[in-house]
Tab-separated table of C-alpha atoms in Angstrom:
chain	number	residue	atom	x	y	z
O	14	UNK	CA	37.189	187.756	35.593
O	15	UNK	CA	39.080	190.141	37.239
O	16	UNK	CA	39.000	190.304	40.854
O	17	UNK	CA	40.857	192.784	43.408
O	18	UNK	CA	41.687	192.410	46.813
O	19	UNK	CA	42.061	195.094	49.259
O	20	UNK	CA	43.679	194.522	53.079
O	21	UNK	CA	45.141	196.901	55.418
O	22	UNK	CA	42.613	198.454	56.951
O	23	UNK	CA	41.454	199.458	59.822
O	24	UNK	CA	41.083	201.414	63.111
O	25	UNK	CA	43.896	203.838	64.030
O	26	UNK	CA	44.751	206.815	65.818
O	27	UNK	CA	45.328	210.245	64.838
O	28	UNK	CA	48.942	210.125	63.047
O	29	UNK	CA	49.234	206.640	63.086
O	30	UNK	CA	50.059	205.051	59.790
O	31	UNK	CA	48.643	202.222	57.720
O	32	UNK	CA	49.826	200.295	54.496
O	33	UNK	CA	47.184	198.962	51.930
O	34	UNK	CA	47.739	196.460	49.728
O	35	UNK	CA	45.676	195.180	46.295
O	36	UNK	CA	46.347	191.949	44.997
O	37	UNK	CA	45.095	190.693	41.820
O	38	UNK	CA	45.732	187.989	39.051
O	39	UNK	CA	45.409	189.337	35.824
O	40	UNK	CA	48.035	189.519	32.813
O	41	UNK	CA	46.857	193.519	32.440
O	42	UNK	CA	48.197	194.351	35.973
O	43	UNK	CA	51.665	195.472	34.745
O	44	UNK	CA	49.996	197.317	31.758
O	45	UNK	CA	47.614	198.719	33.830
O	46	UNK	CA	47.338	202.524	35.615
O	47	UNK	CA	46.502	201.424	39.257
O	48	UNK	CA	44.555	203.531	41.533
O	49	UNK	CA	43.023	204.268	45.025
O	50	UNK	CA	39.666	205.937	45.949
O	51	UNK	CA	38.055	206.770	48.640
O	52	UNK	CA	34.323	207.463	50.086
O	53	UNK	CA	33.746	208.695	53.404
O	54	UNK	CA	30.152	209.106	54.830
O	55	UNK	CA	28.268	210.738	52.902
O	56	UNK	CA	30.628	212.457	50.354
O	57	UNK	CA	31.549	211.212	46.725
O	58	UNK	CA	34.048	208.706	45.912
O	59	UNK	CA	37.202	210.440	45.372
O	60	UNK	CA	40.229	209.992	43.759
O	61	UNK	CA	43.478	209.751	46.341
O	62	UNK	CA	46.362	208.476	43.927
O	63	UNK	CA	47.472	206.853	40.999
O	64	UNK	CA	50.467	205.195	39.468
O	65	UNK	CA	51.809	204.555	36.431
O	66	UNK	CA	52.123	201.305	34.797
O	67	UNK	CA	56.023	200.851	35.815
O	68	UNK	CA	55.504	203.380	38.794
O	69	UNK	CA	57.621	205.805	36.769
O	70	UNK	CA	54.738	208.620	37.625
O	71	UNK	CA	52.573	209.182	40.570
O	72	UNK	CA	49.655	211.274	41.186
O	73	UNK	CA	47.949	212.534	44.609
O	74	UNK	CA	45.224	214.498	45.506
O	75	UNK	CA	46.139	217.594	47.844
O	76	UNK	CA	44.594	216.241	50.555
O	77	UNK	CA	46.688	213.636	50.776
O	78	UNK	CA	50.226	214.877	49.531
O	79	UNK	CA	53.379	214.156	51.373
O	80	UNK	CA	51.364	211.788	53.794
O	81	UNK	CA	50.841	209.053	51.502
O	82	UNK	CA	52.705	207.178	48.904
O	83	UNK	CA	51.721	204.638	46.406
O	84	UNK	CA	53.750	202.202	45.123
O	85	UNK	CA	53.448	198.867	42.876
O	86	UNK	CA	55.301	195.805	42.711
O	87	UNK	CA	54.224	193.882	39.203
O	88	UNK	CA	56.432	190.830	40.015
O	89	UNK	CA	53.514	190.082	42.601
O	90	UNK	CA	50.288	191.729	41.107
O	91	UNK	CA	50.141	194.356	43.833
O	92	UNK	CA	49.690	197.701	44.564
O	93	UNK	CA	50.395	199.578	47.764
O	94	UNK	CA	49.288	202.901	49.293
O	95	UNK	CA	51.660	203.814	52.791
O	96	UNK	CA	49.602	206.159	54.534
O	97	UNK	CA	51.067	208.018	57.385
O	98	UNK	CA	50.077	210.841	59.752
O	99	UNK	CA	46.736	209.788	59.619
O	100	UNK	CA	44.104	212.101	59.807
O	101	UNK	CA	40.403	211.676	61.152
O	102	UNK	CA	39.485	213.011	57.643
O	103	UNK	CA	41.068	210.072	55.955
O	104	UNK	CA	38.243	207.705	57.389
O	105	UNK	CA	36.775	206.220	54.115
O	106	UNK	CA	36.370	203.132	52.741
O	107	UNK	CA	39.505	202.401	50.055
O	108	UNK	CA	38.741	201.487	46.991
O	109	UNK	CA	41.633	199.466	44.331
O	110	UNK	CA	40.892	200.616	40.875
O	111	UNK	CA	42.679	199.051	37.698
O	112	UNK	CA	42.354	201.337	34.715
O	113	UNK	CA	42.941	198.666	31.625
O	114	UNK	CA	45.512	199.963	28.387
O	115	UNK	CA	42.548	199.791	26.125
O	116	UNK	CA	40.275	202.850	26.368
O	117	UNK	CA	37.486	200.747	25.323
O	118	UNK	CA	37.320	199.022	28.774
O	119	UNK	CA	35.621	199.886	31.748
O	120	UNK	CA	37.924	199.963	35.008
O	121	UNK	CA	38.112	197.195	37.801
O	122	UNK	CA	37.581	197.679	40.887
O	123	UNK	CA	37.828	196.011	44.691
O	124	UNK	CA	35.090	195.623	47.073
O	125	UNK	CA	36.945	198.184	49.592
O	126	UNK	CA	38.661	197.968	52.822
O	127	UNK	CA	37.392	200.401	55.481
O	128	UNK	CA	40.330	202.774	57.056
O	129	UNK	CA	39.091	204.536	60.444
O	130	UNK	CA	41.354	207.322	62.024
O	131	UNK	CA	40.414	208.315	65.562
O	132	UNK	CA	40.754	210.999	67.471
């Protein structure tokens, strides 16, 4: 089974920075497009960035461009997002998605780790 652990979160102020990290153990990791959602309070999930399988490419939504950066390191199964000049907007919980080579299978994804930007 795979299983993906988010940490990192939590309460900050207004331009403050966080890093989030997923860790998982799964021979697909390096294979794998790696992700990060997010779902504030009562809006949909969203997606917030992706990278490729060697972090060659990168992909971020507007919202969140040149303020956050996603990286991965496949020697340890992990994938990062630095967040900086936080933003009470960011608050959401973060999701860690895994997007498996084969098309045929469903993504992975963490339980979340809740990021809260204050005022």
């Amino acid at each position: 089974q795979v299983q993906l652990v988010e940490s990192g979160g939590g309460l900050v102020q207004a331009g403050g920075s966080l890093r989030l990290s997923c860790a998982t153990s799964t021979y697909s990791f390096s294979i794998s497009i790696m992700g990060w959602y997010r779902q504030a309070p009562g809006k949909q999930r969203e997606l917030v960035a992706t990278i490729s399988s060697l972090g060659s490419s990168t992909n971020y939504a507007d919202s969140v461009k040149g303020r956050f950066t996603i990286s991965r390191d496949n020697a340890k199964n992990t994938v990062y997002l630095q967040m900086n000049s936080l933003k009470p907007e960011d608050t959401a919980v973060y999701y860690c998605n895994l997007r498996p080579p084969s098309s045929s299978r469903s993504d992975y994804w963490g339980k979340g780790t809740q990021v809260t930007v204050s005022s």
